[in-house]
Coordinates of C-alpha atoms in Angstrom, one line a residue:
M171 CA -115.7 64.4 -60.1
E172 CA -115.3 66.5 -56.9
K173 CA -116.1 70.5 -57.9
W174 CA -116.4 73.5 -56.1
R175 CA -119.8 75.1 -56.8
S176 CA -120.6 78.8 -56.3
S177 CA -124.4 80.0 -55.6
Q178 CA -123.9 83.4 -57.6
N179 CA -121.9 84.0 -60.6
L180 CA -118.2 85.0 -60.4
L181 CA -117.4 88.6 -60.6
K182 CA -115.1 89.9 -63.1
C183 CA -111.6 91.5 -61.3
C184 CA -110.2 94.1 -63.0
S185 CA -106.8 93.1 -64.8
G186 CA -104.0 94.9 -66.6
R187 CA -104.2 97.9 -64.7
L188 CA -101.5 98.6 -61.8
F189 CA -103.2 100.0 -58.4
H190 CA -100.5 102.0 -56.4
R191 CA -100.2 101.5 -52.8
R192 CA -101.8 104.5 -51.3
L193 CA -100.4 106.1 -48.0
D194 CA -104.0 106.8 -46.7
H195 CA -105.9 104.0 -46.5
K196 CA -108.9 105.1 -44.2
S197 CA -111.2 106.2 -46.9
E198 CA -110.3 102.6 -48.8
Q199 CA -110.5 100.4 -46.0
A200 CA -114.4 99.6 -45.9
A201 CA -115.3 96.2 -44.6
P202 CA -115.1 93.5 -47.2
T203 CA -117.7 93.3 -49.8
S204 CA -120.0 89.8 -48.9
A205 CA -118.4 86.9 -51.0
S206 CA -120.7 83.9 -52.3
R207 CA -120.1 80.6 -50.6
F208 CA -118.6 77.4 -51.6
I209 CA -120.0 74.1 -50.6
Y210 CA -117.7 70.9 -51.4
R211 CA -119.9 68.1 -52.9
Q212 CA -119.6 65.1 -54.6
G213 CA -120.9 64.4 -58.5
N214 CA -124.3 66.3 -58.3
S215 CA -125.4 64.9 -55.0
C216 CA -125.2 66.6 -51.7
K217 CA -125.2 63.1 -49.6
P218 CA -123.5 63.4 -46.4
S219 CA -120.0 62.0 -45.9
I220 CA -118.6 60.2 -43.2
K221 CA -116.7 63.1 -42.4
P222 CA -117.7 65.8 -39.8
P223 CA -120.2 68.1 -41.2
P224 CA -118.5 70.2 -44.3
R225 CA -116.5 73.3 -43.7
T226 CA -117.1 76.2 -45.9
L227 CA -115.0 78.2 -47.7
R228 CA -116.6 82.0 -48.5
T229 CA -115.1 82.9 -51.6
S230 CA -115.9 84.6 -55.1
C231 CA -113.5 85.4 -57.7
F232 CA -110.1 84.0 -57.7
Q233 CA -108.4 86.3 -60.3
L234 CA -107.2 89.5 -58.9
G235 CA -105.4 90.9 -61.5
D236 CA -102.4 93.6 -60.9
Y237 CA -103.0 95.0 -57.1
T238 CA -100.9 96.5 -54.7
R239 CA -101.9 96.8 -51.2
L240 CA -103.3 99.9 -49.3
F241 CA -102.1 100.6 -46.0
Q242 CA -100.3 103.7 -44.2
S243 CA -96.9 102.9 -44.7
S244 CA -94.9 102.6 -40.9
A245 CA -92.3 104.7 -42.1
T246 CA -94.7 108.1 -42.9
N247 CA -96.5 107.5 -39.5
I248 CA -94.0 109.6 -37.4
D249 CA -95.7 112.7 -37.3
G250 CA -99.2 110.9 -36.6
I251 CA -98.2 108.8 -33.7
H252 CA -99.0 111.5 -30.5
K253 CA -100.4 109.0 -28.3
F254 CA -97.4 105.9 -29.0
Q255 CA -95.3 105.5 -25.7
T256 CA -91.5 105.5 -26.5
R257 CA -88.8 104.1 -24.6
S258 CA -85.2 106.5 -25.1
L259 CA -82.0 104.4 -25.4
N260 CA -79.9 104.5 -22.0
L261 CA -76.5 104.5 -23.3
D262 CA -75.1 104.2 -19.8
A263 CA -76.9 101.0 -19.5
M264 CA -75.5 99.7 -22.8
K265 CA -71.9 100.9 -21.8
I266 CA -71.4 103.0 -24.5
Q267 CA -69.2 105.4 -24.2
R268 CA -68.3 108.2 -27.3
N269 CA -65.1 107.1 -28.9
P270 CA -62.7 109.7 -28.2
S271 CA -60.5 109.5 -31.2
F272 CA -63.3 110.9 -33.4
S273 CA -63.0 114.5 -34.0
T274 CA -66.0 117.2 -33.9
I275 CA -67.3 119.2 -36.4
T276 CA -65.5 122.7 -36.9
L277 CA -66.3 125.8 -38.8
D278 CA -63.6 124.4 -41.2
D279 CA -65.5 121.3 -42.0
I280 CA -68.6 123.2 -42.5
C281 CA -66.8 125.5 -45.2
F282 CA -65.3 122.2 -46.7
F283 CA -69.0 120.6 -47.3
K284 CA -70.1 123.7 -48.6
E285 CA -67.7 124.2 -51.0
T286 CA -67.7 120.4 -52.2
L287 CA -71.3 120.2 -52.3
G288 CA -73.0 123.4 -52.2
E289 CA -74.6 125.3 -49.7
K290 CA -78.1 123.6 -50.1
S291 CA -76.8 120.1 -49.5
V292 CA -75.2 120.9 -46.0
I293 CA -78.2 120.6 -43.5
Q294 CA -77.7 122.4 -40.1
D295 CA -81.3 123.3 -39.5
E296 CA -82.7 122.2 -36.2
D297 CA -86.1 120.8 -37.3
K298 CA -84.6 119.1 -40.0
L299 CA -82.1 117.5 -37.9
S300 CA -84.3 116.5 -35.1
S301 CA -86.0 114.2 -37.6
A302 CA -82.8 112.5 -39.1
N303 CA -81.6 112.2 -35.2
L304 CA -84.5 110.1 -34.5
D305 CA -85.8 106.7 -35.6
W306 CA -89.1 106.1 -36.6
M307 CA -90.2 104.4 -33.5
R308 CA -88.8 107.1 -31.4
K309 CA -86.6 104.8 -29.7
Y310 CA -83.0 105.8 -30.5
K311 CA -82.1 109.2 -30.7
G312 CA -78.5 111.0 -31.8
S313 CA -77.3 114.5 -31.6
S314 CA -75.8 115.2 -35.1
Q315 CA -75.2 118.7 -35.9
L316 CA -74.6 118.0 -39.5
L317 CA -76.5 116.3 -42.4
L318 CA -75.4 116.1 -46.0
Q319 CA -76.9 115.2 -49.1
P320 CA -74.7 114.0 -51.9
R321 CA -76.2 113.8 -55.3
N322 CA -73.5 111.7 -56.9
T323 CA -70.8 108.9 -56.1
E324 CA -68.3 111.4 -56.8
E325 CA -69.2 113.6 -53.7
V326 CA -70.2 111.0 -51.3
S327 CA -66.4 109.8 -52.4
Q328 CA -65.1 113.4 -51.4
I329 CA -66.8 113.4 -48.2
L330 CA -65.7 110.0 -46.7
K331 CA -62.2 110.9 -48.2
Y332 CA -62.2 114.1 -45.9
C333 CA -64.2 112.4 -43.0
N334 CA -61.8 109.7 -43.0
S335 CA -58.6 112.2 -43.0
R336 CA -60.4 114.2 -40.3
R337 CA -61.8 111.1 -38.2
L338 CA -65.4 112.3 -38.3
A339 CA -67.3 109.7 -37.8
V340 CA -70.6 109.1 -40.1
V341 CA -73.8 107.5 -40.3
P342 CA -75.2 106.7 -43.7
Q343 CA -78.9 107.0 -43.6
G344 CA -81.6 106.0 -46.5
G345 CA -85.4 106.1 -45.9
N346 CA -84.8 105.7 -42.1
T347 CA -87.7 103.0 -41.6
G348 CA -85.1 100.5 -39.5
L349 CA -86.1 98.7 -36.1
V350 CA -82.9 98.6 -34.6
G351 CA -81.2 102.0 -34.4
G352 CA -78.9 101.4 -37.4
S353 CA -79.5 104.3 -39.8
V354 CA -79.9 107.4 -36.9
P355 CA -76.3 108.8 -35.2
V356 CA -75.5 107.2 -31.6
F357 CA -73.8 110.8 -30.7
D358 CA -73.0 113.5 -33.2
E359 CA -71.7 111.5 -36.3
V360 CA -72.3 113.3 -39.6
I361 CA -75.4 111.8 -41.2
I362 CA -74.9 111.2 -44.9
N363 CA -78.4 111.1 -46.6
L364 CA -78.5 109.5 -49.7
G365 CA -82.2 110.4 -50.8
S366 CA -81.0 112.9 -53.7
L367 CA -79.1 109.7 -55.3
N368 CA -82.0 108.6 -57.2
N369 CA -82.0 108.0 -60.7
T370 CA -82.8 104.9 -62.9
I371 CA -79.4 104.1 -64.8
S372 CA -81.0 101.4 -66.9
F373 CA -83.2 98.5 -67.2
D374 CA -82.6 95.6 -69.9
E375 CA -86.3 93.9 -70.9
V376 CA -84.5 91.2 -71.8
S377 CA -82.8 89.7 -68.7
G378 CA -84.9 92.1 -66.4
I379 CA -81.5 93.6 -65.1
L380 CA -82.2 96.6 -63.2
I381 CA -79.6 99.5 -62.7
C382 CA -80.4 102.5 -60.2
E383 CA -79.0 104.5 -57.8
A384 CA -79.0 104.0 -54.2
G385 CA -81.5 106.4 -52.7
C386 CA -84.3 105.4 -55.4
I387 CA -87.7 104.4 -53.0
L388 CA -88.3 101.0 -53.2
E389 CA -92.0 101.5 -54.3
K390 CA -91.1 104.0 -57.3
L391 CA -88.9 101.1 -58.5
D392 CA -91.4 98.7 -58.4
N393 CA -93.8 101.4 -60.3
F394 CA -91.0 101.9 -62.9
L395 CA -90.8 97.9 -63.7
A396 CA -94.6 97.7 -63.8
N397 CA -94.7 99.8 -66.8
Q398 CA -91.9 97.2 -68.5
G399 CA -94.1 94.4 -67.0
F400 CA -91.4 93.4 -64.3
M401 CA -91.6 93.7 -60.4
M402 CA -89.0 94.5 -57.7
P403 CA -88.3 90.7 -56.0
L404 CA -88.8 92.4 -52.8
D405 CA -91.8 93.9 -51.0
L406 CA -91.8 95.5 -47.6
G407 CA -94.0 97.6 -45.5
A408 CA -92.0 100.4 -45.6
K409 CA -91.6 100.5 -49.5
G410 CA -93.4 104.1 -49.8
S411 CA -90.3 105.4 -47.8
C412 CA -87.5 102.9 -47.6
Q413 CA -84.6 103.3 -50.1
I414 CA -83.2 100.1 -52.2
G415 CA -79.6 101.3 -50.7
G416 CA -80.6 101.1 -47.3
N417 CA -82.4 97.7 -48.2
V418 CA -79.4 96.3 -49.8
S419 CA -77.3 97.2 -46.8
T420 CA -79.7 95.2 -44.3
N421 CA -80.2 92.4 -46.8
A422 CA -83.9 93.3 -46.1
G423 CA -86.7 90.5 -46.3
G424 CA -90.2 90.9 -47.0
I425 CA -93.0 89.1 -47.8
H426 CA -91.9 87.9 -51.2
F427 CA -88.8 86.1 -49.6
V428 CA -90.6 82.4 -50.0
R429 CA -90.6 82.7 -53.6
Y430 CA -87.7 85.4 -55.1
G431 CA -85.2 84.6 -51.7
S432 CA -82.6 87.1 -50.5
L433 CA -81.2 90.2 -51.5
H434 CA -78.1 88.4 -51.7
G435 CA -79.4 86.1 -54.8
N436 CA -80.9 88.8 -56.6
I437 CA -78.3 91.6 -56.4
L438 CA -75.7 91.4 -59.5
G439 CA -73.5 94.3 -58.9
L440 CA -72.9 97.1 -56.5
E441 CA -70.7 100.5 -56.6
V442 CA -69.7 100.9 -53.3
V443 CA -67.4 104.0 -51.8
I444 CA -65.2 103.0 -48.8
P445 CA -64.1 104.8 -46.0
N446 CA -60.6 106.2 -47.8
G447 CA -63.0 107.6 -50.5
T448 CA -61.9 104.7 -52.8
V449 CA -64.7 104.1 -55.3
L450 CA -65.1 100.0 -55.9
D451 CA -66.8 99.4 -59.3
M452 CA -68.7 95.9 -58.8
L453 CA -71.6 97.2 -60.5
G454 CA -71.2 94.1 -63.2
A455 CA -74.7 92.4 -64.6
L456 CA -74.0 89.2 -65.1
R457 CA -75.4 86.1 -63.8
K458 CA -72.2 84.2 -63.7
D459 CA -68.9 85.5 -62.6
N460 CA -66.2 83.0 -61.1
T461 CA -63.5 85.4 -61.1
G462 CA -61.9 85.4 -57.4
Y463 CA -63.8 86.9 -54.3
D464 CA -67.3 87.9 -55.0
L465 CA -66.9 91.2 -52.8
K466 CA -70.2 92.7 -53.0
H467 CA -71.5 89.9 -50.6
L468 CA -69.5 92.1 -48.0
F469 CA -71.6 95.0 -48.2
I470 CA -75.4 93.1 -48.6
G471 CA -76.4 93.3 -44.8
S472 CA -73.2 94.6 -43.5
E473 CA -75.4 98.1 -42.4
G474 CA -73.1 100.8 -43.5
S475 CA -70.4 99.4 -41.1
L476 CA -67.9 99.0 -44.2
G477 CA -68.7 101.6 -46.9
I478 CA -71.7 103.3 -48.8
V479 CA -73.8 101.5 -51.5
T480 CA -74.0 104.3 -54.0
K481 CA -75.4 102.0 -57.0
V482 CA -77.3 98.9 -57.1
A483 CA -78.0 95.9 -60.2
I484 CA -80.7 94.0 -59.2
L485 CA -82.4 90.9 -61.2
T486 CA -85.8 91.5 -61.0
P487 CA -88.7 89.0 -62.1
P488 CA -91.5 89.3 -64.7
R489 CA -94.8 90.6 -63.0
L490 CA -97.3 88.0 -63.4
S491 CA -100.8 88.6 -64.7
S492 CA -102.6 86.2 -62.2
T493 CA -102.7 87.0 -58.5
N494 CA -105.2 85.2 -55.9
L495 CA -104.8 85.9 -52.2
A496 CA -106.1 83.8 -49.5
F497 CA -107.2 84.6 -45.8
L498 CA -107.6 81.4 -43.8
A499 CA -107.9 80.3 -40.1
C500 CA -106.5 77.5 -38.6
T501 CA -106.9 76.3 -34.9
D502 CA -103.5 75.7 -34.1
Y503 CA -99.9 76.1 -34.9
M504 CA -99.6 72.4 -35.6
S505 CA -102.3 73.1 -38.9
C506 CA -100.2 76.2 -39.9
Q507 CA -97.0 74.0 -40.3
K508 CA -99.3 71.3 -42.0
L509 CA -100.3 73.8 -44.4
L510 CA -97.3 75.1 -45.4
Q511 CA -95.5 71.7 -45.9
E512 CA -98.6 71.0 -47.9
A513 CA -98.6 74.8 -49.7
K514 CA -95.3 74.1 -51.1
R515 CA -96.1 70.8 -52.5
A516 CA -99.2 71.3 -54.0
L517 CA -99.0 74.9 -55.0
G518 CA -95.1 74.8 -55.7
E519 CA -94.1 77.4 -58.6
V520 CA -97.1 79.6 -57.7
L521 CA -97.0 80.2 -54.1
S522 CA -95.5 83.8 -53.5
A523 CA -96.4 84.3 -49.8
F524 CA -97.3 82.7 -46.6
E525 CA -98.0 84.8 -43.7
F526 CA -99.2 84.1 -40.6
L527 CA -100.4 85.7 -37.1
D528 CA -102.1 84.6 -34.2
G529 CA -105.4 85.4 -32.6
H530 CA -103.9 87.7 -30.1
C531 CA -102.5 89.9 -33.1
M532 CA -106.2 89.8 -34.5
N533 CA -107.5 91.1 -31.5
M534 CA -104.8 94.1 -31.3
V535 CA -105.6 95.1 -34.9
L536 CA -109.5 95.0 -34.6
T537 CA -109.2 97.1 -31.6
H538 CA -106.4 99.9 -32.4
L539 CA -106.4 99.8 -36.4
D540 CA -108.7 102.1 -38.2
G541 CA -110.8 100.3 -40.8
A542 CA -109.6 96.8 -39.8
R543 CA -112.5 94.3 -40.1
N544 CA -112.3 90.3 -39.3
P545 CA -113.0 88.7 -42.8
L546 CA -114.0 85.6 -41.0
P547 CA -116.5 86.9 -38.4
P548 CA -118.0 86.5 -35.8
S549 CA -115.5 84.9 -33.8
V550 CA -111.5 85.2 -33.6
S551 CA -109.8 81.8 -34.4
D552 CA -106.3 81.2 -33.1
F553 CA -104.1 81.3 -36.1
Y554 CA -104.5 82.7 -39.3
V555 CA -102.5 82.2 -42.7
L556 CA -102.3 84.5 -45.8
I557 CA -101.4 82.7 -48.9
E558 CA -100.4 84.4 -51.9
T559 CA -100.0 82.9 -55.5
T560 CA -99.4 84.5 -58.6
A561 CA -99.0 82.9 -62.1
S562 CA -99.1 84.1 -66.0
N563 CA -101.9 81.7 -66.8
E564 CA -105.4 82.5 -65.0
S565 CA -107.1 79.2 -65.5
Y566 CA -103.9 77.3 -64.3
N567 CA -103.3 79.6 -60.9
K568 CA -107.1 79.0 -60.1
E569 CA -107.3 75.4 -60.6
K570 CA -104.3 75.3 -58.6
L571 CA -105.4 77.2 -55.4
E572 CA -109.0 75.6 -55.6
A573 CA -107.8 71.9 -55.3
F574 CA -105.3 72.7 -52.7
L575 CA -108.2 74.7 -50.8
M576 CA -110.5 71.9 -51.3
H577 CA -108.0 69.4 -49.8
S578 CA -107.1 71.9 -47.0
M579 CA -110.8 72.2 -46.2
E580 CA -111.6 68.5 -46.2
S581 CA -108.5 67.0 -44.6
G582 CA -109.2 69.5 -41.2
I583 CA -106.4 71.6 -41.7
I584 CA -108.2 74.7 -42.3
S585 CA -111.4 75.5 -40.3
D586 CA -112.4 78.6 -42.5
G587 CA -111.2 81.0 -45.2
V588 CA -111.9 83.6 -47.6
I589 CA -110.6 84.4 -51.2
A590 CA -110.2 88.0 -52.2
Q591 CA -112.7 88.9 -54.6
D592 CA -111.3 92.5 -55.7
M593 CA -108.4 94.5 -55.0
S594 CA -110.3 96.0 -52.3
Q595 CA -110.8 92.8 -50.5
A596 CA -107.2 92.0 -50.9
S597 CA -106.1 95.2 -49.4
S598 CA -108.3 95.2 -46.4
F599 CA -106.6 91.1 -46.0
W600 CA -102.9 92.8 -46.1
H601 CA -104.2 95.6 -43.7
I602 CA -104.7 93.1 -40.9
R603 CA -101.3 91.4 -41.4
E604 CA -99.4 94.6 -42.2
G605 CA -101.2 96.6 -39.5
V606 CA -99.9 94.8 -36.6
T607 CA -97.1 96.8 -36.0
E608 CA -99.0 100.1 -36.0
A609 CA -101.9 98.2 -33.7
V610 CA -99.5 97.3 -31.1
A611 CA -97.7 100.6 -31.0
K612 CA -100.9 102.4 -30.5
A613 CA -101.9 100.1 -27.6
G614 CA -99.1 101.2 -25.0
A615 CA -95.5 100.1 -24.8
V616 CA -93.9 97.4 -27.0
Y617 CA -90.5 95.1 -26.9
K618 CA -90.1 93.7 -30.8
Y619 CA -87.8 90.5 -31.7
D620 CA -87.3 89.9 -35.2
L621 CA -86.5 86.2 -35.3
S622 CA -85.2 83.2 -37.5
L623 CA -86.2 79.5 -36.1
P624 CA -86.8 76.5 -37.5
V625 CA -90.6 76.0 -38.3
E626 CA -91.4 73.4 -35.9
H627 CA -89.9 75.6 -33.0
L628 CA -91.0 79.1 -34.2
Y629 CA -94.2 79.6 -32.0
N630 CA -92.7 77.7 -29.1
V631 CA -90.5 80.8 -28.2
V632 CA -94.2 83.0 -28.0
E633 CA -95.9 80.3 -25.9
E634 CA -93.2 80.2 -23.3
M635 CA -92.6 83.8 -23.0
R636 CA -96.5 83.8 -22.3
Q637 CA -96.0 81.7 -19.5
R638 CA -93.0 83.8 -17.9
L639 CA -94.6 87.1 -18.1
G640 CA -97.8 85.9 -17.4
P641 CA -101.1 88.7 -17.3
T642 CA -98.6 91.4 -17.2
A643 CA -98.2 91.5 -21.0
K644 CA -99.6 90.4 -24.0
V645 CA -97.1 88.4 -26.2
L646 CA -98.0 87.9 -29.8
G647 CA -96.5 86.2 -32.9
Y648 CA -96.8 86.9 -36.7
G649 CA -94.5 87.1 -39.3
H650 CA -93.1 85.2 -42.6
L651 CA -94.0 81.8 -41.8
G652 CA -92.7 80.3 -45.3
D653 CA -89.3 81.3 -44.7
G654 CA -89.3 80.7 -40.8
N655 CA -89.2 84.6 -39.6
L656 CA -91.0 85.0 -36.9
H657 CA -92.1 88.6 -35.3
M658 CA -92.6 88.5 -31.4
N659 CA -94.2 91.8 -30.2
I660 CA -94.8 92.1 -26.5
S661 CA -97.1 94.5 -25.0
T662 CA -97.2 96.3 -22.1
P663 CA -99.1 99.2 -20.3
K664 CA -95.8 101.2 -20.3
Y665 CA -92.0 100.3 -20.2
D666 CA -91.0 98.8 -17.6
D667 CA -87.0 97.7 -16.6
T668 CA -88.4 95.0 -14.5
V669 CA -90.3 93.2 -17.5
L670 CA -87.2 93.7 -19.8
A671 CA -85.4 91.4 -17.5
Q672 CA -87.9 88.8 -17.9
I673 CA -87.5 89.0 -21.5
E674 CA -83.8 89.4 -22.3
P675 CA -81.7 87.7 -22.1
F676 CA -84.1 84.9 -22.3
V677 CA -85.4 85.5 -26.0
Y678 CA -81.8 85.4 -27.4
E679 CA -80.5 82.4 -25.4
W680 CA -83.6 80.2 -26.1
T681 CA -83.3 81.2 -29.8
S682 CA -79.4 80.2 -29.9
K683 CA -80.3 77.1 -28.3
H684 CA -82.8 75.9 -31.2
R685 CA -79.9 77.2 -33.7
G686 CA -81.9 80.1 -34.8
S687 CA -80.9 83.9 -35.9
I688 CA -81.8 87.1 -33.2
S689 CA -82.0 89.1 -36.8
A690 CA -84.0 87.5 -39.5
E691 CA -84.1 90.5 -41.6
H692 CA -84.1 94.2 -39.6
G693 CA -80.0 93.7 -39.0
L694 CA -78.2 94.3 -35.6
G695 CA -77.8 97.8 -35.6
L696 CA -77.1 99.3 -32.0
M697 CA -79.6 97.3 -30.5
K698 CA -78.2 94.1 -30.8
A699 CA -74.6 94.8 -32.0
N700 CA -73.2 93.1 -28.4
K701 CA -75.6 90.4 -28.9
I702 CA -74.1 89.1 -32.3
H703 CA -72.5 86.1 -30.2
Y704 CA -75.8 84.3 -30.0
S705 CA -75.9 83.9 -33.3
K706 CA -72.2 83.7 -34.5
S707 CA -69.5 82.0 -33.3
H708 CA -66.5 83.7 -31.7
E709 CA -64.4 83.1 -34.6
S710 CA -67.0 84.4 -36.7
V711 CA -67.2 87.5 -35.2
Q712 CA -63.4 87.8 -34.8
L713 CA -63.3 87.8 -38.4
M714 CA -65.7 90.2 -39.5
A715 CA -64.0 92.5 -36.7
S716 CA -60.9 91.9 -39.0
I717 CA -62.5 92.8 -42.3
K718 CA -63.9 96.0 -40.7
K719 CA -60.5 97.1 -39.0
L720 CA -58.8 96.3 -42.8
L721 CA -61.5 98.6 -44.8
D722 CA -62.3 101.2 -42.3
P723 CA -59.1 101.4 -39.4
N724 CA -60.7 104.6 -38.2
G725 CA -63.8 103.1 -37.4
I726 CA -65.6 106.1 -39.0
M727 CA -68.1 104.0 -40.6
N728 CA -71.4 103.6 -38.8
P729 CA -69.9 103.6 -35.5
Y730 CA -71.0 101.1 -32.7
K731 CA -73.0 99.1 -34.7
V732 CA -73.3 95.4 -35.9
L733 CA -70.4 94.2 -33.9
P734 CA -69.5 94.4 -30.2
H735 CA -68.1 97.5 -29.3
S736 CA -65.4 96.1 -27.3
L737 CA -64.0 94.5 -30.4
L738 CA -63.7 98.2 -32.3
S739 CA -62.7 100.7 -29.7
Q740 CA -59.9 102.8 -31.0
G741 CA -57.4 104.2 -28.8

């Protein structure tokens, strides 16, 4: 019987205790502790195999219990980004003109909002507005002079009804953690921040259905559910700041998409306020309801362009007690594909995350990210994969992963690997994967692309981009390989229009040619509104524009975003 054997006793890991993600990871990110080595043996003998010398897998404890990653949420890094380069949005280059049909704020408008919301909920302070006018990457900057903080659905309704009658353009804003300029004003739109709608309304322990307001922070919802034995089906790097309403409005993805799917599949109901102030109560919590059009799907992923989500009913899965995390090295991208194929077959129902990053990402992280250590020293491999498995039975979960890794090592799919022996080590693994964004930003200028592609073609665009740009740029590839989502980052010493011209529209044309999506999980926002045709047919875009004009005839909802500006211009 083939077995893994350890030269040390397995360490016991904590279980049954919830470890919350911390924003300050520096004190926690020590180098991973040493782990015992496992060698593949047959029976009790150590006789050589006809295969090449056996590979080793550094490991120790397979059972991690219930952990969360310790890292610095990118959404909280704004104040700490002192040396990050920024690229201001050039509206003239994008040919965006302020819609002349929109009104401007008057003293009468301010008086109305103060009477409706109270003075404390009407923000005109320049410092607070400065933050709300700017996205966290400091790429998109608006000039709004008014931020409103409604406390309930009725106040949202009154705001939209009034703004619609006055033709005051608005931009809904949650945690403002987006990457495509979807949550900040383009010009002087009124900012409607949903952060005060942060109540948990109900939770059904039998069905796992959670009903909450749109301003609830994702991490706080997950912590609440942990006490009930459940979890959010969504896990994002910005979970400490992003709000569930914004997650729904952008159809956010994240690392557990491969296990739990998209928000389209997990959202059971919504309450939405449309531009004329009408409240659409679609907050049903039924798993099955085939009565007519399922209108909630219009608003999931619409980025606030059709209405404002105020309440959410979401199906949450049980929080399983056994979690394992492996950090593995592969020699080429073909091995990463093969590993994914085998993982889906062998790990099946326990597979909860399958992430990858290339060696360029690892070098960037080791150079620029505080506390980062290579779990597989001494040299950097060409590719790395993180595999997370979760199950309710520790022995079952452990045996499944052991067998899979043993087979993968013997067949040469992986060249090296380590399994986290405790929560600190697991955190350090995730710190590498989720720290790529921060590391690249510290390195200089960065051009970011969020693409969905067939897995077999996914890394080809990275290699072609490297050939196209040559030594002038570093092209990095990483992302959610389990669901075909590539994050391609291009790092240069400074922003250069010549470099951008080599990247765009090539990257969009390449993606379209391979029938991919130019936005896998971050939406279109302002950045890609005029590029939607690379992923959607002319007829589909026209139908979207018709829906927009039906629900928002005055075009006040998050203007200049999602759809081509030419289709939505108002006379």
